[in-house]
Amino acid sequence: MGIQKIEIGDIFEVPTAIGNAYIQYMAEVDQTTLIRLLPGVYHEPVDLEKLVQQKERYICFVPLGIALRRKYIRKVGFSEVKKFKVPKYFKTVETVCGVFKGWVIVNNHTLERKLVKKPTKKQQKYPPYGIWGIEFLIDRIEKNWNPETWEDEYTEQES
């Protein structure tokens, strides 16, 4: 079997322990695929055209080619990507020896980084910086993770 070609706009089904999630390939950034996680988890067939019209849960970088070759995902559709702009800012956690130090805001165009202790409301919505393996994405889907509550994982540790 040949290698399946992936294109911007492709939609993939992601089987999880709680049902099927759907992701859409949105852009190529420095040879990495940026996807959007579409809303919901489903046990029945879904209307993909309606689904892609909805706001995504979040976006992140995932190596789609590897996930497809290893059969973690399967291509189920295509919807043309219009007016998508790669976000300028992303965020990640800063830890030193396992101790939370704050959030690093990364300018994806210049790679300039800024450490903040408490992100603003706007910064809380920034997508995660870095590349997630497909297993990690599946784990996050199963835990109903999102960037806006990500901060809670670390503020609870400090209490």
Short mmCIF file of N, CA and C in Angstrom, two decimals:
data_model
loop_
_atom_site.label_atom_id
_atom_site.label_comp_id
_atom_site.label_asym_id
_atom_site.label_seq_id
_atom_site.Cartn_x
_atom_site.Cartn_y
_atom_site.Cartn_z
N MET A 1 0.84 -1.19 0.00
CA MET A 1 0.00 0.00 0.00
C MET A 1 0.88 1.24 0.00
N GLY A 2 0.57 2.20 -0.88
CA GLY A 2 1.36 3.42 -0.98
C GLY A 2 1.09 4.38 0.16
N ILE A 3 1.92 5.39 0.22
CA ILE A 3 1.76 6.41 1.26
C ILE A 3 0.59 7.31 0.88
N GLN A 4 -0.31 7.51 1.82
CA GLN A 4 -1.48 8.35 1.58
C GLN A 4 -1.07 9.82 1.67
N LYS A 5 -1.34 10.58 0.64
CA LYS A 5 -0.99 12.00 0.61
C LYS A 5 -2.00 12.78 1.45
N ILE A 6 -1.47 13.71 2.25
CA ILE A 6 -2.37 14.56 3.03
C ILE A 6 -2.29 15.99 2.50
N GLU A 7 -3.43 16.66 2.56
CA GLU A 7 -3.52 18.03 2.04
C GLU A 7 -4.22 18.91 3.06
N ILE A 8 -3.88 20.19 3.00
CA ILE A 8 -4.57 21.16 3.85
C ILE A 8 -6.06 21.08 3.53
N GLY A 9 -6.87 20.93 4.58
CA GLY A 9 -8.31 20.77 4.42
C GLY A 9 -8.79 19.36 4.73
N ASP A 10 -7.87 18.39 4.71
CA ASP A 10 -8.24 17.01 5.02
C ASP A 10 -8.79 16.91 6.44
N ILE A 11 -9.79 16.05 6.60
CA ILE A 11 -10.42 15.80 7.90
C ILE A 11 -10.14 14.35 8.28
N PHE A 12 -9.78 14.16 9.53
CA PHE A 12 -9.42 12.83 10.02
C PHE A 12 -10.26 12.47 11.23
N GLU A 13 -10.60 11.19 11.30
CA GLU A 13 -11.31 10.65 12.46
C GLU A 13 -10.24 10.13 13.42
N VAL A 14 -10.42 10.46 14.71
CA VAL A 14 -9.47 10.05 15.75
C VAL A 14 -10.23 9.19 16.76
N PRO A 15 -10.12 7.86 16.69
CA PRO A 15 -10.79 7.01 17.67
C PRO A 15 -10.19 7.21 19.07
N THR A 16 -11.06 7.38 20.07
CA THR A 16 -10.61 7.51 21.46
C THR A 16 -11.45 6.57 22.31
N ALA A 17 -11.11 6.45 23.57
CA ALA A 17 -11.86 5.60 24.50
C ALA A 17 -13.26 6.13 24.75
N ILE A 18 -13.51 7.40 24.43
CA ILE A 18 -14.82 8.00 24.71
C ILE A 18 -15.64 8.27 23.44
N GLY A 19 -15.13 7.85 22.29
CA GLY A 19 -15.83 8.07 21.02
C GLY A 19 -14.86 8.62 19.98
N ASN A 20 -15.40 8.95 18.81
CA ASN A 20 -14.56 9.47 17.73
C ASN A 20 -14.51 10.98 17.76
N ALA A 21 -13.29 11.50 17.72
CA ALA A 21 -13.07 12.94 17.60
C ALA A 21 -12.66 13.20 16.15
N TYR A 22 -12.70 14.46 15.75
CA TYR A 22 -12.34 14.83 14.38
C TYR A 22 -11.38 16.00 14.40
N ILE A 23 -10.36 15.90 13.52
CA ILE A 23 -9.39 16.97 13.38
C ILE A 23 -9.31 17.36 11.91
N GLN A 24 -8.91 18.61 11.68
CA GLN A 24 -8.74 19.09 10.31
C GLN A 24 -7.36 19.69 10.17
N TYR A 25 -6.68 19.33 9.09
CA TYR A 25 -5.35 19.84 8.77
C TYR A 25 -5.52 21.25 8.24
N MET A 26 -4.91 22.23 8.95
CA MET A 26 -5.14 23.65 8.63
C MET A 26 -3.97 24.34 7.95
N ALA A 27 -2.74 23.98 8.30
CA ALA A 27 -1.58 24.69 7.76
C ALA A 27 -0.31 23.88 7.98
N GLU A 28 0.70 24.23 7.22
CA GLU A 28 2.03 23.66 7.37
C GLU A 28 2.91 24.80 7.89
N VAL A 29 3.55 24.58 9.04
CA VAL A 29 4.40 25.60 9.64
C VAL A 29 5.75 24.95 9.95
N ASP A 30 6.79 25.41 9.29
CA ASP A 30 8.13 24.84 9.48
C ASP A 30 8.11 23.31 9.43
N GLN A 31 7.50 22.77 8.40
CA GLN A 31 7.42 21.33 8.14
C GLN A 31 6.65 20.56 9.23
N THR A 32 5.77 21.25 9.92
CA THR A 32 4.92 20.62 10.93
C THR A 32 3.47 20.93 10.62
N THR A 33 2.59 19.96 10.82
CA THR A 33 1.18 20.13 10.50
C THR A 33 0.43 20.71 11.69
N LEU A 34 -0.30 21.78 11.41
CA LEU A 34 -1.13 22.44 12.41
C LEU A 34 -2.57 21.97 12.17
N ILE A 35 -3.19 21.46 13.23
CA ILE A 35 -4.55 20.94 13.09
C ILE A 35 -5.50 21.72 14.00
N ARG A 36 -6.77 21.61 13.70
CA ARG A 36 -7.79 22.11 14.62
C ARG A 36 -8.59 20.90 15.09
N LEU A 37 -8.82 20.86 16.41
CA LEU A 37 -9.65 19.81 16.98
C LEU A 37 -11.08 20.30 16.91
N LEU A 38 -11.88 19.59 16.15
CA LEU A 38 -13.28 19.99 15.97
C LEU A 38 -14.08 19.64 17.23
N PRO A 39 -15.18 20.34 17.47
CA PRO A 39 -15.93 20.14 18.72
C PRO A 39 -16.62 18.77 18.78
N GLY A 40 -16.72 18.25 20.00
CA GLY A 40 -17.49 17.04 20.24
C GLY A 40 -16.72 15.74 20.09
N VAL A 41 -17.33 14.70 20.61
CA VAL A 41 -16.87 13.32 20.46
C VAL A 41 -18.12 12.52 20.11
N TYR A 42 -18.02 11.63 19.14
CA TYR A 42 -19.22 11.02 18.56
C TYR A 42 -19.15 9.50 18.53
N HIS A 43 -20.34 8.89 18.68
CA HIS A 43 -20.47 7.43 18.57
C HIS A 43 -21.21 7.06 17.29
N GLU A 44 -21.79 8.06 16.64
CA GLU A 44 -22.56 7.87 15.40
C GLU A 44 -21.86 8.62 14.27
N PRO A 45 -22.17 8.30 13.02
CA PRO A 45 -21.61 9.09 11.91
C PRO A 45 -21.98 10.57 12.08
N VAL A 46 -21.10 11.44 11.63
CA VAL A 46 -21.29 12.87 11.82
C VAL A 46 -21.30 13.58 10.47
N ASP A 47 -22.04 14.68 10.39
CA ASP A 47 -22.06 15.51 9.18
C ASP A 47 -20.81 16.39 9.22
N LEU A 48 -19.80 15.98 8.45
CA LEU A 48 -18.51 16.67 8.48
C LEU A 48 -18.61 18.12 8.02
N GLU A 49 -19.44 18.38 7.03
CA GLU A 49 -19.56 19.76 6.52
C GLU A 49 -20.10 20.69 7.60
N LYS A 50 -21.07 20.22 8.37
CA LYS A 50 -21.60 21.03 9.48
C LYS A 50 -20.56 21.17 10.58
N LEU A 51 -19.84 20.09 10.84
CA LEU A 51 -18.85 20.08 11.91
C LEU A 51 -17.73 21.09 11.65
N VAL A 52 -17.22 21.14 10.42
CA VAL A 52 -16.11 22.06 10.13
C VAL A 52 -16.53 23.53 10.16
N GLN A 53 -17.83 23.79 10.10
CA GLN A 53 -18.31 25.18 10.17
C GLN A 53 -18.27 25.71 11.60
N GLN A 54 -18.17 24.81 12.58
CA GLN A 54 -18.18 25.21 13.98
C GLN A 54 -16.80 25.64 14.44
N LYS A 55 -16.78 26.40 15.53
CA LYS A 55 -15.50 26.82 16.13
C LYS A 55 -14.80 25.60 16.71
N GLU A 56 -13.51 25.53 16.47
CA GLU A 56 -12.72 24.42 17.00
C GLU A 56 -12.56 24.52 18.51
N ARG A 57 -12.25 23.39 19.13
CA ARG A 57 -11.95 23.40 20.57
C ARG A 57 -10.59 24.06 20.79
N TYR A 58 -9.62 23.72 19.97
CA TYR A 58 -8.32 24.38 19.97
C TYR A 58 -7.53 23.90 18.77
N ILE A 59 -6.37 24.53 18.58
CA ILE A 59 -5.46 24.10 17.52
C ILE A 59 -4.15 23.68 18.18
N CYS A 60 -3.42 22.81 17.49
CA CYS A 60 -2.12 22.37 17.99
C CYS A 60 -1.35 21.72 16.83
N PHE A 61 -0.06 21.51 17.07
CA PHE A 61 0.79 20.86 16.09
C PHE A 61 0.83 19.36 16.38
N VAL A 62 0.55 18.55 15.36
CA VAL A 62 0.54 17.09 15.48
C VAL A 62 1.17 16.52 14.20
N PRO A 63 2.07 15.55 14.31
CA PRO A 63 2.64 14.93 13.10
C PRO A 63 1.62 14.01 12.43
N LEU A 64 0.80 14.58 11.56
CA LEU A 64 -0.29 13.84 10.92
C LEU A 64 0.20 12.64 10.11
N GLY A 65 1.28 12.84 9.37
CA GLY A 65 1.78 11.76 8.51
C GLY A 65 2.09 10.51 9.31
N ILE A 66 2.75 10.69 10.45
CA ILE A 66 3.10 9.56 11.31
C ILE A 66 1.84 8.92 11.88
N ALA A 67 0.91 9.76 12.36
CA ALA A 67 -0.35 9.24 12.93
C ALA A 67 -1.13 8.44 11.90
N LEU A 68 -1.13 8.90 10.66
CA LEU A 68 -1.85 8.21 9.59
C LEU A 68 -1.16 6.89 9.24
N ARG A 69 0.17 6.92 9.11
CA ARG A 69 0.92 5.68 8.79
C ARG A 69 0.76 4.63 9.88
N ARG A 70 0.68 5.08 11.13
CA ARG A 70 0.55 4.14 12.24
C ARG A 70 -0.91 3.79 12.54
N LYS A 71 -1.80 4.30 11.71
CA LYS A 71 -3.24 3.98 11.77
C LYS A 71 -3.93 4.43 13.07
N TYR A 72 -3.43 5.52 13.68
CA TYR A 72 -4.12 6.12 14.83
C TYR A 72 -5.31 6.94 14.35
N ILE A 73 -5.23 7.41 13.11
CA ILE A 73 -6.28 8.24 12.53
C ILE A 73 -6.60 7.71 11.14
N ARG A 74 -7.78 8.10 10.64
CA ARG A 74 -8.07 7.76 9.24
C ARG A 74 -8.72 8.96 8.57
N LYS A 75 -8.36 9.15 7.32
CA LYS A 75 -8.90 10.27 6.54
C LYS A 75 -10.35 9.97 6.20
N VAL A 76 -11.23 10.93 6.53
CA VAL A 76 -12.66 10.71 6.30
C VAL A 76 -13.32 11.78 5.44
N GLY A 77 -12.58 12.84 5.13
CA GLY A 77 -13.19 13.89 4.33
C GLY A 77 -12.24 15.02 4.02
N PHE A 78 -12.81 16.04 3.40
CA PHE A 78 -12.05 17.22 3.01
C PHE A 78 -12.98 18.42 3.02
N SER A 79 -12.50 19.53 3.50
CA SER A 79 -13.24 20.79 3.41
C SER A 79 -12.22 21.90 3.20
N GLU A 80 -12.41 22.66 2.14
CA GLU A 80 -11.46 23.70 1.80
C GLU A 80 -11.25 24.67 2.97
N VAL A 81 -9.99 25.01 3.20
CA VAL A 81 -9.65 25.94 4.28
C VAL A 81 -9.61 27.34 3.69
N LYS A 82 -10.47 28.21 4.22
CA LYS A 82 -10.52 29.61 3.77
C LYS A 82 -10.25 30.52 4.96
N LYS A 83 -9.55 31.57 4.74
CA LYS A 83 -9.35 32.62 5.75
C LYS A 83 -8.76 32.12 7.06
N PHE A 84 -7.93 31.09 7.02
CA PHE A 84 -7.29 30.64 8.25
C PHE A 84 -5.94 31.33 8.36
N LYS A 85 -5.67 31.89 9.52
CA LYS A 85 -4.40 32.56 9.77
C LYS A 85 -3.74 31.86 10.96
N VAL A 86 -2.50 31.44 10.78
CA VAL A 86 -1.76 30.81 11.87
C VAL A 86 -1.60 31.85 12.99
N PRO A 87 -1.94 31.49 14.21
CA PRO A 87 -1.82 32.45 15.31
C PRO A 87 -0.39 32.96 15.47
N LYS A 88 -0.29 34.20 15.89
CA LYS A 88 1.03 34.79 16.12
C LYS A 88 1.63 34.27 17.42
N TYR A 89 0.77 34.07 18.44
CA TYR A 89 1.27 33.68 19.76
C TYR A 89 0.78 32.30 20.18
N PHE A 90 1.66 31.59 20.84
CA PHE A 90 1.38 30.30 21.45
C PHE A 90 1.90 30.37 22.88
N LYS A 91 1.58 29.37 23.69
CA LYS A 91 2.12 29.37 25.05
C LYS A 91 2.53 27.97 25.45
N THR A 92 3.43 27.92 26.41
CA THR A 92 3.87 26.66 26.97
C THR A 92 4.24 26.87 28.44
N VAL A 93 4.42 25.77 29.13
CA VAL A 93 4.73 25.80 30.56
C VAL A 93 6.24 25.92 30.76
N GLU A 94 6.64 26.70 31.74
CA GLU A 94 8.05 26.78 32.13
C GLU A 94 8.20 26.09 33.48
N THR A 95 8.97 25.01 33.49
CA THR A 95 9.27 24.33 34.76
C THR A 95 10.77 24.20 34.88
N VAL A 96 11.26 24.26 36.11
CA VAL A 96 12.68 24.05 36.38
C VAL A 96 12.75 22.96 37.45
N CYS A 97 13.41 21.87 37.11
CA CYS A 97 13.51 20.71 38.03
C CYS A 97 12.13 20.29 38.52
N GLY A 98 11.15 20.32 37.63
CA GLY A 98 9.81 19.88 37.97
C GLY A 98 8.98 20.90 38.72
N VAL A 99 9.53 22.09 38.96
CA VAL A 99 8.80 23.14 39.68
C VAL A 99 8.26 24.16 38.68
N PHE A 100 6.96 24.40 38.74
CA PHE A 100 6.30 25.35 37.84
C PHE A 100 6.81 26.77 38.10
N LYS A 101 7.26 27.44 37.03
CA LYS A 101 7.78 28.81 37.15
C LYS A 101 6.90 29.84 36.46
N GLY A 102 6.03 29.39 35.56
CA GLY A 102 5.17 30.33 34.85
C GLY A 102 4.89 29.84 33.44
N TRP A 103 4.45 30.77 32.63
CA TRP A 103 4.07 30.48 31.24
C TRP A 103 4.99 31.21 30.30
N VAL A 104 5.41 30.53 29.25
CA VAL A 104 6.23 31.18 28.23
C VAL A 104 5.31 31.48 27.04
N ILE A 105 5.23 32.77 26.72
CA ILE A 105 4.47 33.20 25.55
C ILE A 105 5.47 33.27 24.40
N VAL A 106 5.18 32.54 23.32
CA VAL A 106 6.10 32.44 22.20
C VAL A 106 5.50 33.12 20.98
N ASN A 107 6.25 34.06 20.41
CA ASN A 107 5.86 34.68 19.14
C ASN A 107 6.28 33.69 18.06
N ASN A 108 5.30 33.10 17.40
CA ASN A 108 5.57 32.05 16.42
C ASN A 108 6.29 32.56 15.17
N HIS A 109 6.28 33.87 14.94
CA HIS A 109 6.96 34.42 13.76
C HIS A 109 8.43 34.71 14.04
N THR A 110 8.72 35.27 15.22
CA THR A 110 10.09 35.66 15.56
C THR A 110 10.75 34.68 16.52
N LEU A 111 9.96 33.81 17.14
CA LEU A 111 10.39 32.87 18.18
C LEU A 111 10.83 33.58 19.47
N GLU A 112 10.51 34.86 19.56
CA GLU A 112 10.77 35.60 20.80
C GLU A 112 9.90 35.01 21.91
N ARG A 113 10.48 34.90 23.11
CA ARG A 113 9.78 34.29 24.24
C ARG A 113 9.70 35.27 25.40
N LYS A 114 8.59 35.20 26.13
CA LYS A 114 8.40 36.06 27.29
C LYS A 114 7.77 35.23 28.40
N LEU A 115 8.38 35.25 29.59
CA LEU A 115 7.86 34.50 30.73
C LEU A 115 6.85 35.37 31.48
N VAL A 116 5.66 34.80 31.74
CA VAL A 116 4.65 35.50 32.54
C VAL A 116 4.22 34.57 33.67
N LYS A 117 3.99 35.15 34.85
CA LYS A 117 3.55 34.35 36.00
C LYS A 117 2.08 33.98 35.86
N LYS A 118 1.27 34.98 35.50
CA LYS A 118 -0.17 34.77 35.38
C LYS A 118 -0.61 35.29 34.02
N PRO A 119 -1.07 34.41 33.14
CA PRO A 119 -1.48 34.89 31.81
C PRO A 119 -2.75 35.74 31.88
N THR A 120 -2.83 36.71 30.96
CA THR A 120 -4.03 37.52 30.83
C THR A 120 -5.14 36.64 30.26
N LYS A 121 -6.37 37.14 30.26
CA LYS A 121 -7.50 36.38 29.67
C LYS A 121 -7.18 36.03 28.22
N LYS A 122 -6.60 36.98 27.48
CA LYS A 122 -6.26 36.75 26.08
C LYS A 122 -5.18 35.67 25.97
N GLN A 123 -4.15 35.74 26.82
CA GLN A 123 -3.06 34.77 26.78
C GLN A 123 -3.54 33.37 27.17
N GLN A 124 -4.55 33.30 28.03
CA GLN A 124 -5.08 31.98 28.43
C GLN A 124 -5.62 31.22 27.23
N LYS A 125 -6.06 31.94 26.22
CA LYS A 125 -6.65 31.30 25.03
C LYS A 125 -5.61 30.90 23.99
N TYR A 126 -4.35 31.31 24.18
CA TYR A 126 -3.32 30.97 23.20
C TYR A 126 -3.19 29.45 23.10
N PRO A 127 -2.99 28.96 21.88
CA PRO A 127 -2.83 27.51 21.71
C PRO A 127 -1.48 27.04 22.26
N PRO A 128 -1.37 25.74 22.51
CA PRO A 128 -0.12 25.21 23.05
C PRO A 128 1.00 25.26 22.02
N TYR A 129 2.19 25.57 22.50
CA TYR A 129 3.39 25.61 21.65
C TYR A 129 4.08 24.25 21.75
N GLY A 130 4.58 23.78 20.64
CA GLY A 130 5.28 22.49 20.61
C GLY A 130 4.48 21.48 19.81
N ILE A 131 5.10 20.36 19.55
CA ILE A 131 4.48 19.31 18.74
C ILE A 131 3.99 18.20 19.67
N TRP A 132 2.72 17.86 19.53
CA TRP A 132 2.13 16.78 20.33
C TRP A 132 2.13 15.49 19.52
N GLY A 133 2.53 14.40 20.15
CA GLY A 133 2.34 13.09 19.53
C GLY A 133 0.84 12.79 19.52
N ILE A 134 0.42 11.92 18.63
CA ILE A 134 -1.01 11.61 18.50
C ILE A 134 -1.55 10.98 19.78
N GLU A 135 -0.73 10.16 20.47
CA GLU A 135 -1.19 9.56 21.73
C GLU A 135 -1.49 10.64 22.77
N PHE A 136 -0.67 11.68 22.79
CA PHE A 136 -0.85 12.79 23.73
C PHE A 136 -2.15 13.54 23.39
N LEU A 137 -2.38 13.78 22.10
CA LEU A 137 -3.62 14.44 21.68
C LEU A 137 -4.83 13.60 22.10
N ILE A 138 -4.78 12.30 21.89
CA ILE A 138 -5.89 11.42 22.27
C ILE A 138 -6.13 11.50 23.78
N ASP A 139 -5.08 11.48 24.56
CA ASP A 139 -5.20 11.60 26.01
C ASP A 139 -5.87 12.93 26.39
N ARG A 140 -5.47 13.99 25.74
CA ARG A 140 -6.07 15.30 26.02
C ARG A 140 -7.55 15.33 25.62
N ILE A 141 -7.89 14.70 24.52
CA ILE A 141 -9.30 14.64 24.09
C ILE A 141 -10.11 13.89 25.15
N GLU A 142 -9.59 12.76 25.60
CA GLU A 142 -10.30 11.94 26.58
C GLU A 142 -10.48 12.66 27.92
N LYS A 143 -9.57 13.56 28.23
CA LYS A 143 -9.65 14.32 29.49
C LYS A 143 -10.38 15.66 29.31
N ASN A 144 -10.91 15.91 28.10
CA ASN A 144 -11.63 17.15 27.79
C ASN A 144 -10.77 18.40 28.07
N TRP A 145 -9.50 18.31 27.77
CA TRP A 145 -8.54 19.38 28.00
C TRP A 145 -8.82 20.56 27.06
N ASN A 146 -8.51 21.78 27.51
CA ASN A 146 -8.52 22.94 26.61
C ASN A 146 -7.54 23.99 27.13
N PRO A 147 -7.03 24.85 26.25
CA PRO A 147 -6.02 25.84 26.64
C PRO A 147 -6.48 26.79 27.75
N GLU A 148 -7.76 27.07 27.82
CA GLU A 148 -8.25 28.03 28.80
C GLU A 148 -8.25 27.48 30.22
N THR A 149 -8.31 26.15 30.37
CA THR A 149 -8.26 25.58 31.72
C THR A 149 -6.90 24.96 32.02
N TRP A 150 -6.00 25.04 31.09
CA TRP A 150 -4.65 24.50 31.23
C TRP A 150 -3.98 25.07 32.49
N GLU A 151 -4.20 26.35 32.71
CA GLU A 151 -3.60 27.04 33.86
C GLU A 151 -4.00 26.38 35.18
N ASP A 152 -5.21 25.85 35.24
CA ASP A 152 -5.71 25.21 36.46
C ASP A 152 -4.82 24.05 36.91
N GLU A 153 -4.22 23.35 35.97
CA GLU A 153 -3.34 22.22 36.30
C GLU A 153 -2.16 22.67 37.15
N TYR A 154 -1.75 23.93 36.99
CA TYR A 154 -0.57 24.42 37.68
C TYR A 154 -0.90 25.29 38.88
N THR A 155 -2.02 26.00 38.85
CA THR A 155 -2.38 26.82 40.01
C THR A 155 -2.81 25.94 41.16
N GLU A 156 -3.39 24.76 40.85
CA GLU A 156 -3.79 23.82 41.90
C GLU A 156 -2.57 23.26 42.62
N GLN A 157 -1.44 23.09 41.90
CA GLN A 157 -0.22 22.56 42.50
C GLN A 157 0.34 23.52 43.55
N GLU A 158 0.17 24.84 43.30
CA GLU A 158 0.74 25.85 44.18
C GLU A 158 -0.03 25.99 45.48
N SER A 159 -1.31 25.61 45.48
CA SER A 159 -2.17 25.81 46.66
C SER A 159 -1.74 24.93 47.82
#
